PDB file of C-alpha atoms in Angstrom:
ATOM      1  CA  UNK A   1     370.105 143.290  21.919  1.00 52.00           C
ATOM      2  CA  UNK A   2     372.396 143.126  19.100  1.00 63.00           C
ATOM      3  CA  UNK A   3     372.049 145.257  15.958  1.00 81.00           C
ATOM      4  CA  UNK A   4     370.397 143.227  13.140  1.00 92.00           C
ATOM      5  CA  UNK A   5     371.861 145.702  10.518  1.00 94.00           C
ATOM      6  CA  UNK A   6     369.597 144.324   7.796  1.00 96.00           C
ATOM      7  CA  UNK A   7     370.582 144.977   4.560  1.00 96.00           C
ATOM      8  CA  UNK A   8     369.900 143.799   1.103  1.00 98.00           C
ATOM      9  CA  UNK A   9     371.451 144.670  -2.710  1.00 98.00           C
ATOM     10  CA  UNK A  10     368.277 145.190  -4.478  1.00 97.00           C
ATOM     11  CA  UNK A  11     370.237 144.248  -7.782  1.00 98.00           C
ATOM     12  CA  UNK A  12     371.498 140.821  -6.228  1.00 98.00           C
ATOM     13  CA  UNK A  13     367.792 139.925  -4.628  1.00 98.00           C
ATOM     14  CA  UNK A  14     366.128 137.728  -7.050  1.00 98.00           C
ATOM     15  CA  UNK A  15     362.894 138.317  -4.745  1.00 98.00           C
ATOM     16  CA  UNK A  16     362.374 134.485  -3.980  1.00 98.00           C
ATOM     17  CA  UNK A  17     361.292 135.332  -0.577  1.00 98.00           C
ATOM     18  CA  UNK A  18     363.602 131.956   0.689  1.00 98.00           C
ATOM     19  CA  UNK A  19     365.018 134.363   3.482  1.00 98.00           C
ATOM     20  CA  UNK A  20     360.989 135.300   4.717  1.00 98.00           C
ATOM     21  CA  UNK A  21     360.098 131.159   4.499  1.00 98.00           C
ATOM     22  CA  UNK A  22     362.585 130.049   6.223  1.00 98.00           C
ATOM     23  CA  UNK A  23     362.875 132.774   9.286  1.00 97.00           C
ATOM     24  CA  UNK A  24     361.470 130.819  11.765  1.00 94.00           C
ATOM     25  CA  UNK A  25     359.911 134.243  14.064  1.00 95.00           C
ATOM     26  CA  UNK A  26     358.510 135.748  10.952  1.00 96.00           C
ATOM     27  CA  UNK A  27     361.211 138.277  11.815  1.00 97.00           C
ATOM     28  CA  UNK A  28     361.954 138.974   7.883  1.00 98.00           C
ATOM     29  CA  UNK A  29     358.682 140.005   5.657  1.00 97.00           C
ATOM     30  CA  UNK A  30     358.505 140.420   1.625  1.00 97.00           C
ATOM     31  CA  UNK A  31     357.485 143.935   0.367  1.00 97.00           C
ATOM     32  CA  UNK A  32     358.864 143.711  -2.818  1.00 96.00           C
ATOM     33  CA  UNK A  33     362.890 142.910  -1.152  1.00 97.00           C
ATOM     34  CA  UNK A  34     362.614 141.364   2.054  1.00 98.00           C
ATOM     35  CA  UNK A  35     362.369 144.021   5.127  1.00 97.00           C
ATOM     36  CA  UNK A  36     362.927 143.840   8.643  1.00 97.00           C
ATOM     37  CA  UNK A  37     360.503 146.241  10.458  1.00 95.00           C
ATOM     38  CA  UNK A  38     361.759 147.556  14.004  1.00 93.00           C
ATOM     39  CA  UNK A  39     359.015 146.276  15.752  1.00 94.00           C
ATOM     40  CA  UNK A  40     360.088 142.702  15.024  1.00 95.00           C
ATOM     41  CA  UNK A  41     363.491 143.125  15.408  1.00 94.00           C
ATOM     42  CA  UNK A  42     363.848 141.637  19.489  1.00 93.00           C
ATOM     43  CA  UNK A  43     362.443 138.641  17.863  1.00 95.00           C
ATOM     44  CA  UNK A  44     365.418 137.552  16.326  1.00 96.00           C
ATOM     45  CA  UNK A  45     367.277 135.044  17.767  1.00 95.00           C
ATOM     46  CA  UNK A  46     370.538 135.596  15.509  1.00 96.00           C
ATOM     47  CA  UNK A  47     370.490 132.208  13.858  1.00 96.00           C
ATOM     48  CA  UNK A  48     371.766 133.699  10.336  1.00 97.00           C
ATOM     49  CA  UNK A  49     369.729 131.452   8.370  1.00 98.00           C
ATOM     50  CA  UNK A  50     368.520 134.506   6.029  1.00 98.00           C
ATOM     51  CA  UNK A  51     372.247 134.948   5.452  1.00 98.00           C
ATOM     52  CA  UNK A  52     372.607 131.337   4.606  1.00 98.00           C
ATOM     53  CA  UNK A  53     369.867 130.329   2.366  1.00 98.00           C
ATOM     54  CA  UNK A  54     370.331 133.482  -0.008  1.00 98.00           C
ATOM     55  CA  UNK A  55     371.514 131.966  -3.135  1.00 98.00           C
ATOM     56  CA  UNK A  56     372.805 135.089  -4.667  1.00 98.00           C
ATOM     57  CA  UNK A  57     374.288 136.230  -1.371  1.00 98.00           C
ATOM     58  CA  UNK A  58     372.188 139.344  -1.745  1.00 98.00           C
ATOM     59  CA  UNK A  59     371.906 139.296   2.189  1.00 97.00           C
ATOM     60  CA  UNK A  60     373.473 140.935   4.827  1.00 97.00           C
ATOM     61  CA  UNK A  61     372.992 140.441   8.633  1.00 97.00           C
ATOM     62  CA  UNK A  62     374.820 141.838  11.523  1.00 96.00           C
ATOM     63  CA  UNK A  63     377.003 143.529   9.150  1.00 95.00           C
ATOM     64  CA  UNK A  64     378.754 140.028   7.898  1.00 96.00           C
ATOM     65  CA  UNK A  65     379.491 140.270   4.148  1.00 97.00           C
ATOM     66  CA  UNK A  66     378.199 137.220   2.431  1.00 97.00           C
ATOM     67  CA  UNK A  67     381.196 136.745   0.615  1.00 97.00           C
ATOM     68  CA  UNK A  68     382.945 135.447   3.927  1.00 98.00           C
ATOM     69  CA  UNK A  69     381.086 132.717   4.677  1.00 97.00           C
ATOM     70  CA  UNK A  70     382.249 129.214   3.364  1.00 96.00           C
ATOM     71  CA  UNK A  71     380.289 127.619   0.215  1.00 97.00           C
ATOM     72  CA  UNK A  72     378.509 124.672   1.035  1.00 97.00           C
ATOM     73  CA  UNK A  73     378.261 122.706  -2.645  1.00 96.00           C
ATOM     74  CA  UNK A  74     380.604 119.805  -3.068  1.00 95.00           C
ATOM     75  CA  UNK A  75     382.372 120.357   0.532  1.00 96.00           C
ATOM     76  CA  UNK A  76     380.257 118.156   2.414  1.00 96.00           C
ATOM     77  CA  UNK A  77     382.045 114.880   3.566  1.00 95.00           C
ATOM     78  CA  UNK A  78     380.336 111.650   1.200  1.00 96.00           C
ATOM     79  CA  UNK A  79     378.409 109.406   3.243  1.00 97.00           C
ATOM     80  CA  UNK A  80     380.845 106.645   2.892  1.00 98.00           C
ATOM     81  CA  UNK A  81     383.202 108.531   4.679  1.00 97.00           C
ATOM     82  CA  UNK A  82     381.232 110.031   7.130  1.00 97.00           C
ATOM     83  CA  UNK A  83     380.141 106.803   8.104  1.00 97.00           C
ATOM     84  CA  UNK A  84     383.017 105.206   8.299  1.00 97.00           C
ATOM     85  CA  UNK A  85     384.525 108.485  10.836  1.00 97.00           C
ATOM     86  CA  UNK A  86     380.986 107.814  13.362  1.00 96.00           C
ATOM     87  CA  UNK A  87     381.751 104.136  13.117  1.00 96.00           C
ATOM     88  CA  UNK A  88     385.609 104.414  13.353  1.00 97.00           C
ATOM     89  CA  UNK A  89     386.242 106.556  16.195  1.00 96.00           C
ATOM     90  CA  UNK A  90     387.136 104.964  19.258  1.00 97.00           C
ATOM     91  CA  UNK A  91     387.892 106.060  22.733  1.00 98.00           C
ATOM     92  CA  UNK A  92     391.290 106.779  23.155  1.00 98.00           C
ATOM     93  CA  UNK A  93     393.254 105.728  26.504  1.00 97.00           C
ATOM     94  CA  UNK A  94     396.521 105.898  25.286  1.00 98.00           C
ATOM     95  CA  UNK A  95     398.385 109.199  24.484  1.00 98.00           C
ATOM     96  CA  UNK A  96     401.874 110.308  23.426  1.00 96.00           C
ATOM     97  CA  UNK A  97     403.722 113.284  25.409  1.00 88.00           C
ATOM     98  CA  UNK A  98     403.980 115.784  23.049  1.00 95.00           C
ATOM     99  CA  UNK A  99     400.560 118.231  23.000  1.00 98.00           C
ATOM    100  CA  UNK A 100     398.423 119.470  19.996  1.00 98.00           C
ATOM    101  CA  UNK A 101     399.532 122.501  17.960  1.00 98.00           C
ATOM    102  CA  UNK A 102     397.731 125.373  20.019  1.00 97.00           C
ATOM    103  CA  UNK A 103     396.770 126.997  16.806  1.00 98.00           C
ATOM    104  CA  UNK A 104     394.708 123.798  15.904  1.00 98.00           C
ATOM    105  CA  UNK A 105     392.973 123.647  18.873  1.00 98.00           C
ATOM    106  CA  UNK A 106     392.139 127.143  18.656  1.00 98.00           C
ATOM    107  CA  UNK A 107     390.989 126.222  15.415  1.00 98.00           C
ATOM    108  CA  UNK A 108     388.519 123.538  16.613  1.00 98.00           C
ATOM    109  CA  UNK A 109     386.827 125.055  18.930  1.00 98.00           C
ATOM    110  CA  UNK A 110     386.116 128.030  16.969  1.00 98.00           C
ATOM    111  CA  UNK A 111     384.563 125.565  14.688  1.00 98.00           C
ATOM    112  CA  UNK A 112     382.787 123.958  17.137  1.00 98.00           C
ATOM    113  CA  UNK A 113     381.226 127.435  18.207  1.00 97.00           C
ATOM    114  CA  UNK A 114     378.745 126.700  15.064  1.00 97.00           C
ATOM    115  CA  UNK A 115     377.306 123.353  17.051  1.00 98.00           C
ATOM    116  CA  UNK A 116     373.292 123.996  17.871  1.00 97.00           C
ATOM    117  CA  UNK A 117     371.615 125.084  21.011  1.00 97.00           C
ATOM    118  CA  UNK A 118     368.477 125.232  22.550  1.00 97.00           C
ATOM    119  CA  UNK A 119     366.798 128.495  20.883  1.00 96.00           C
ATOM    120  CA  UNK A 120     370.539 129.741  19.626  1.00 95.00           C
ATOM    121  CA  UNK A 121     371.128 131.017  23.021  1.00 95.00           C
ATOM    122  CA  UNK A 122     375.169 129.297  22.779  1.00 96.00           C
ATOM    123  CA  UNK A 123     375.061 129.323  26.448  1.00 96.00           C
ATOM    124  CA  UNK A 124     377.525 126.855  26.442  1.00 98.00           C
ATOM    125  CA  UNK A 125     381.466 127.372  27.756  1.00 98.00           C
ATOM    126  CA  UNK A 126     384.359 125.191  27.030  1.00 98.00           C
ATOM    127  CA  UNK A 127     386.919 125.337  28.797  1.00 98.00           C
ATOM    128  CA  UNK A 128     390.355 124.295  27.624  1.00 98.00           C
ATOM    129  CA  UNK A 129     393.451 122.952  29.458  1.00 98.00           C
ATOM    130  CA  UNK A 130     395.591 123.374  26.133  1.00 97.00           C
ATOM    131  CA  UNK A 131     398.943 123.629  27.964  1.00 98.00           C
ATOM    132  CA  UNK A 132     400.540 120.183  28.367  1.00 98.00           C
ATOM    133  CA  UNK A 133     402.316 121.263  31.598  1.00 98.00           C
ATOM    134  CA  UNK A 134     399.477 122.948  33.252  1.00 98.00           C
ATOM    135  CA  UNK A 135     397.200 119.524  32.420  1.00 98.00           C
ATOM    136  CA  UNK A 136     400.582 117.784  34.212  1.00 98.00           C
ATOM    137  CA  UNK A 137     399.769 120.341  37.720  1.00 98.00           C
ATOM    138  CA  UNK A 138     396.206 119.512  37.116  1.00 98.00           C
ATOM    139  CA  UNK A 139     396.703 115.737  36.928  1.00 98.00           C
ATOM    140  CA  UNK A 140     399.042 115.988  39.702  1.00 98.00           C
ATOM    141  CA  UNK A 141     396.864 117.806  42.192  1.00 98.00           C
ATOM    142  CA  UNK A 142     393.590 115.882  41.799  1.00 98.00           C
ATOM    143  CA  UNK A 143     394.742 112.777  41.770  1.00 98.00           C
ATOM    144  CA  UNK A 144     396.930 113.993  45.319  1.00 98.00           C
ATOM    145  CA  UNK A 145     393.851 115.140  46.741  1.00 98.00           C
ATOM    146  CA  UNK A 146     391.457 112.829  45.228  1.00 98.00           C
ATOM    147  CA  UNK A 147     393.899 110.080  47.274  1.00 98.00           C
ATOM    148  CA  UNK A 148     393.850 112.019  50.356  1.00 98.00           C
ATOM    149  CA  UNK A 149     390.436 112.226  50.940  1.00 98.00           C
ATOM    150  CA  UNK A 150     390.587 107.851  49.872  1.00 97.00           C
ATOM    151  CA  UNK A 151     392.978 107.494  52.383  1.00 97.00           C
ATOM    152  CA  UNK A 152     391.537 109.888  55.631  1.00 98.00           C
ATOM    153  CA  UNK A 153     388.194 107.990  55.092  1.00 97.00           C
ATOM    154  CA  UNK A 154     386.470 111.254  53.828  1.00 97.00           C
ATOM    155  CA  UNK A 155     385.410 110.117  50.054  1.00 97.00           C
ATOM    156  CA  UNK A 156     382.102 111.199  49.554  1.00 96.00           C
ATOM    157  CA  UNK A 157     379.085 108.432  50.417  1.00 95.00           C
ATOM    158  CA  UNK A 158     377.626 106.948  47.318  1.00 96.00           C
ATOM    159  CA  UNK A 159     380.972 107.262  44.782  1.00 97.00           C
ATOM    160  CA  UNK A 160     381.978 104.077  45.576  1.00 96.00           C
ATOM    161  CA  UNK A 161     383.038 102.926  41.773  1.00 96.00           C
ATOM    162  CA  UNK A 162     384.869 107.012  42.094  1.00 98.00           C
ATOM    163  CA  UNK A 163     386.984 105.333  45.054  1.00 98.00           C
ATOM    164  CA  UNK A 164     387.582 102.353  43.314  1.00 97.00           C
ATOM    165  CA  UNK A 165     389.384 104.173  40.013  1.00 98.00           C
ATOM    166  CA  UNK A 166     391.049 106.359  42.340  1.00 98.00           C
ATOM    167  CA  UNK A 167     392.781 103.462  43.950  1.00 98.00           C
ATOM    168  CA  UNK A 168     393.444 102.059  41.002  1.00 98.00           C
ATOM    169  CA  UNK A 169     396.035 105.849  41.441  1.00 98.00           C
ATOM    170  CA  UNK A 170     398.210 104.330  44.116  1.00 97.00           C
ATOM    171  CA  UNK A 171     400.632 102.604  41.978  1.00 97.00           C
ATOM    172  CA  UNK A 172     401.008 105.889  39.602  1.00 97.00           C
ATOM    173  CA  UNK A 173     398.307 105.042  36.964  1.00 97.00           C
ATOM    174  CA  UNK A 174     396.710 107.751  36.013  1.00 98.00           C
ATOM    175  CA  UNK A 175     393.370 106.374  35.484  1.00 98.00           C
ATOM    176  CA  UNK A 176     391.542 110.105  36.265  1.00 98.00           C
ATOM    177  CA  UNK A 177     393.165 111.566  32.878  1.00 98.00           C
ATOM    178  CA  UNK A 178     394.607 108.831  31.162  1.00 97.00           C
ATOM    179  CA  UNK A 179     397.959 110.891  30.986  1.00 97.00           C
ATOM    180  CA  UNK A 180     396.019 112.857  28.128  1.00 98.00           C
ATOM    181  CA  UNK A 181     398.116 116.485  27.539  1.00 98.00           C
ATOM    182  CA  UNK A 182     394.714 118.151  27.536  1.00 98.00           C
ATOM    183  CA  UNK A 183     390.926 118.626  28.506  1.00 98.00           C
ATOM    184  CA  UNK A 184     387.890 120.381  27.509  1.00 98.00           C
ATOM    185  CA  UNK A 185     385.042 120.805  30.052  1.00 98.00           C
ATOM    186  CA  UNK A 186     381.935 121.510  28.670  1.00 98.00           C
ATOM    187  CA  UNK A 187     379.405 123.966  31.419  1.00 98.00           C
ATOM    188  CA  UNK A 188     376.356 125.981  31.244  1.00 98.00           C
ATOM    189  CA  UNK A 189     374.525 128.632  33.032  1.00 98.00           C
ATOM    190  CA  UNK A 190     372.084 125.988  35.472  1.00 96.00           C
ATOM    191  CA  UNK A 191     369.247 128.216  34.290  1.00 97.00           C
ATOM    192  CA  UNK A 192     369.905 127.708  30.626  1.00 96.00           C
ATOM    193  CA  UNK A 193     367.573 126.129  28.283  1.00 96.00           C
ATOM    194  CA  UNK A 194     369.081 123.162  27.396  1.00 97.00           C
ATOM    195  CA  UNK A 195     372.283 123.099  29.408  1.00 97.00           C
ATOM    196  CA  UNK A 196     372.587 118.672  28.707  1.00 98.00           C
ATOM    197  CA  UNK A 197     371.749 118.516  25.076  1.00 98.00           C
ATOM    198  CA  UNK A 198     373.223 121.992  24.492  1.00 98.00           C
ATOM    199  CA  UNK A 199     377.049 120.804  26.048  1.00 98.00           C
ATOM    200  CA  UNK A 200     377.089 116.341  24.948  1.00 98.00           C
ATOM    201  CA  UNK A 201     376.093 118.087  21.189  1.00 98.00           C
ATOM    202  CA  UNK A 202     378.953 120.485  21.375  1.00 98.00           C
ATOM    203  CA  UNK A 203     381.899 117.988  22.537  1.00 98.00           C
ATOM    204  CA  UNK A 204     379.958 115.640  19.941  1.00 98.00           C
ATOM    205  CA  UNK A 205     381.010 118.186  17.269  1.00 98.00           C
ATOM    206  CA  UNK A 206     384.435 118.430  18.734  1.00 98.00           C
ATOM    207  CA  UNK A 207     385.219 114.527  19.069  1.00 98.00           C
ATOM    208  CA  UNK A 208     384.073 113.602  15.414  1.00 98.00           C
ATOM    209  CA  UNK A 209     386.154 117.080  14.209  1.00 98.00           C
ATOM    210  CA  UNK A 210     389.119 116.528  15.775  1.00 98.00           C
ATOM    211  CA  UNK A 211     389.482 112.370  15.315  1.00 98.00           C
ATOM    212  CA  UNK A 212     389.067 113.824  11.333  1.00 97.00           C
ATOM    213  CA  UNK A 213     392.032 115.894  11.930  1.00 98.00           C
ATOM    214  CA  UNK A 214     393.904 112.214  13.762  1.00 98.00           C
ATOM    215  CA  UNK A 215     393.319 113.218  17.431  1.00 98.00           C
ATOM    216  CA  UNK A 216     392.460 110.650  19.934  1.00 98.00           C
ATOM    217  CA  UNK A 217     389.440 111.396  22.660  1.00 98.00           C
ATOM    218  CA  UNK A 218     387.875 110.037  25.315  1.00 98.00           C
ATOM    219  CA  UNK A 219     384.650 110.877  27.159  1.00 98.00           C
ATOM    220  CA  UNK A 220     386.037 111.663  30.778  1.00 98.00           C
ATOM    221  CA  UNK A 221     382.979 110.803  32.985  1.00 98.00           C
ATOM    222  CA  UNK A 222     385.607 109.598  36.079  1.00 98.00           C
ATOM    223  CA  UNK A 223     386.854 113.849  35.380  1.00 98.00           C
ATOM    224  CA  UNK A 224     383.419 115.283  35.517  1.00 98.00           C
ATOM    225  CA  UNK A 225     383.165 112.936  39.007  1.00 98.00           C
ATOM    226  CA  UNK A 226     386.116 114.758  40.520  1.00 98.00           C
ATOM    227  CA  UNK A 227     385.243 118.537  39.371  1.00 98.00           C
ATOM    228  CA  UNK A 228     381.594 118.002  40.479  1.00 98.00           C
ATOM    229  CA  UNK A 229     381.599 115.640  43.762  1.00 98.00           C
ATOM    230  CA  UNK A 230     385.053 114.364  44.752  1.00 98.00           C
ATOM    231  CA  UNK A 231     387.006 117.282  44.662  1.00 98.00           C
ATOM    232  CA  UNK A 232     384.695 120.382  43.097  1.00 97.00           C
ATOM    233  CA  UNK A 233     387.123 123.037  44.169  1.00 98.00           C
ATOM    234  CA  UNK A 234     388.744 122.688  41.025  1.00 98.00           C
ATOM    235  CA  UNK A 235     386.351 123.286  38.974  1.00 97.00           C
ATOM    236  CA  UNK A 236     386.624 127.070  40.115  1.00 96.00           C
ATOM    237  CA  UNK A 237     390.357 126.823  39.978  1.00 96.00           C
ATOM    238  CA  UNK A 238     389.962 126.172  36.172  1.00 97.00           C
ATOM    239  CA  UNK A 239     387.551 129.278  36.005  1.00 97.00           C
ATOM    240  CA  UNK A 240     384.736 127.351  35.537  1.00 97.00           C
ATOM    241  CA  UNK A 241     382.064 130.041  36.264  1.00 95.00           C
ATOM    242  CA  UNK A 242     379.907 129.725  39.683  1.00 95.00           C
ATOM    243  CA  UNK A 243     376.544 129.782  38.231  1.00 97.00           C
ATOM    244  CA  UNK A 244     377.323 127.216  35.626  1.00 98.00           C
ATOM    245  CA  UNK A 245     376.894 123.124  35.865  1.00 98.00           C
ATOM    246  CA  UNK A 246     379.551 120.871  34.410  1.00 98.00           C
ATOM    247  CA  UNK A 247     377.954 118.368  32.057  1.00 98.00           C
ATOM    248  CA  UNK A 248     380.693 116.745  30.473  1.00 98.00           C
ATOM    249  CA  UNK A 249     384.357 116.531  30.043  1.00 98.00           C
ATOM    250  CA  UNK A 250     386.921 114.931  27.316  1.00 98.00           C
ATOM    251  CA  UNK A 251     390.120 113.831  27.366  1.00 98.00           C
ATOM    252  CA  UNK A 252     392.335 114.176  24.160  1.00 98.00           C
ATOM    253  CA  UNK A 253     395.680 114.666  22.482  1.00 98.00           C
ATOM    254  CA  UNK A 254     398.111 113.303  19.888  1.00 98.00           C
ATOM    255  CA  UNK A 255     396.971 109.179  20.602  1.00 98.00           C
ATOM    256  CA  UNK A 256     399.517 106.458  21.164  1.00 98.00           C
ATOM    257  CA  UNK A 257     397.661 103.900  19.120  1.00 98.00           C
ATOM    258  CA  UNK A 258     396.280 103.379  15.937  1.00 97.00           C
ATOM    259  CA  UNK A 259     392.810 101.328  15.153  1.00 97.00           C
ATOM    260  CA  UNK A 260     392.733  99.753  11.568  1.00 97.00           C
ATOM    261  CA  UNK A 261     389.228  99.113  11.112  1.00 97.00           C
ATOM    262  CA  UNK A 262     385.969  99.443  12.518  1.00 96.00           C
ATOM    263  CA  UNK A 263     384.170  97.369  15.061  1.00 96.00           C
ATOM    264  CA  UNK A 264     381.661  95.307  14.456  1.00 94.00           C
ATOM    265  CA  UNK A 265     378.271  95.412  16.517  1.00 88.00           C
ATOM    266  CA  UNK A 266     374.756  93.825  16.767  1.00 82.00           C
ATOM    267  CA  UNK A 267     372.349  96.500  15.329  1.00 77.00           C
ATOM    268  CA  UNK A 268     370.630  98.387  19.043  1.00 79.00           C
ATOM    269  CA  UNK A 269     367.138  98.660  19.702  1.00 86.00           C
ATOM    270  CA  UNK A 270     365.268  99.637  16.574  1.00 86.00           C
ATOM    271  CA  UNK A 271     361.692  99.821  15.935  1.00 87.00           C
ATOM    272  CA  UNK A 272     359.032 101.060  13.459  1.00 91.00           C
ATOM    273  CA  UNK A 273     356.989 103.790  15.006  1.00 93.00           C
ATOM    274  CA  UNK A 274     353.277 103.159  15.062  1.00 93.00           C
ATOM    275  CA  UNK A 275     350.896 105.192  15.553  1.00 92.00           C
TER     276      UNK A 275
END
């Protein structure tokens, strides 16, 4: 259990009980200033939305100072342009040698932390291949043994359309990783709440995030394939943890192409809810 730490600056709090409405355990109470009483304290889930929705910042939870956190007024992206980012990012199969600055990737993924989960449990892992030359070993070996087993007659029954992009390997293609310089994998614990929604929202988060910083990716289901069913010991040689499931994987880097407008598609299924 972590320490709530509760405070509040009684000359700050305007008393609009906000922080008490909008704590969704009934964790915070008004008694004049809002209080946390022990007894409720194991309720709280550490969601930080009493820290958020205090206008004044008079606040404090878990010891973070107020002050620290970003503003939200006038930073959100316009629709226009948020829009045109969901409706102008496109899978990216194409990618130039060079890898992504490390610190930026860093940097994404610690914003990408902030994505929700089930119950704010953030029982979700990514893991990162962010050296270019170790995602060159790791390209290198799967697609070796991925061939092998093609080859000795020992792919595994039922990953027929696996075989047939691993074939499409003889020639040098690398179809697996699309010669991307890096990969995320996305796991959680297989007892976790939400372990699907929980991992697709978080490399959601990522692939809008970093096409907005002009970074191609690329939804890797053929890589999930090979650390799950083809060739799954390398899902523990990435340090993928034993008790966790692999949900989804992405390909990205620096692209070698550039798209100049969006696509244009029939509206998809649609309809009015009745009830």
């Amino acid at each position: 259990m972590v320490m709530l730490h509760f405070t509040v600056d009684a000359d700050k709090c305007t008393r609009c009980g906000e922080c008490a409405r909008d704590c969704l355990w009934g964790v915070i109470e008004m008694d004049g200033l809002p209080v946390v009483r022990p007894e409720n304290e194991a309720r709280c889930i550490e969601c930080q939305h009493c820290l958020a929705v205090c206008k004044p910042g008079a606040l404090s939870v878990f010891g973070k100072d107020p002050a620290d956190s970003l503003p939200l007024k006038g930073m959100f992206p316009d629709p226009a342009r948020m829009e045109t980012l969901l409706m102008g990012r496109r899978s990216t199969r194409r990618y130039r040698g060079e890898g992504v600055d490390p610190a930026l990737i860093r940097h994404l993924l610690e914003v990408v932390s902030h994505a929700p989960t089930a119950v704010n449990r953030r029982q979700t892992t990514l893991t990162v291949v962010d050296d270019p030359a170790m995602m060159d070993r790791l390209r290198a070996e799967v697609t070796a043994e991925a061939l092998k087993l093609l080859h000795e007659d020992r792919f595994p029954a039922g990953w027929e359309r696996m075989a047939d992009y691993v074939r499409g390997c003889e020639d040098g293609t690398d179809v697996l990783f699309r010669n991307a310089p890096h990969l995320l994998v996305a796991s959680a614990p297989k007892d976790a709440l939400s372990p699907m929604a929980d991992c697709h929202i978080a490399l959601s988060y990522f692939e809008l995030l970093a096409n907005s910083h002009g970074l191609g990716t690329v939804w890797n289901g053929i890589a999930k394939a090979m650390f799950t069913a083809i060739v799954p010991q390398f899902a523990a040689r990435l340090g993928i943890p034993d008790d966790h499931q692999i949900v989804c994987v992405m390909s990205f880097g620096l692209p070698a192409v550039k798209y100049h407008r969006t696509v244009q598609r029939p509206g998809g299924t649609i309809r009015r809810a009745e009830f």
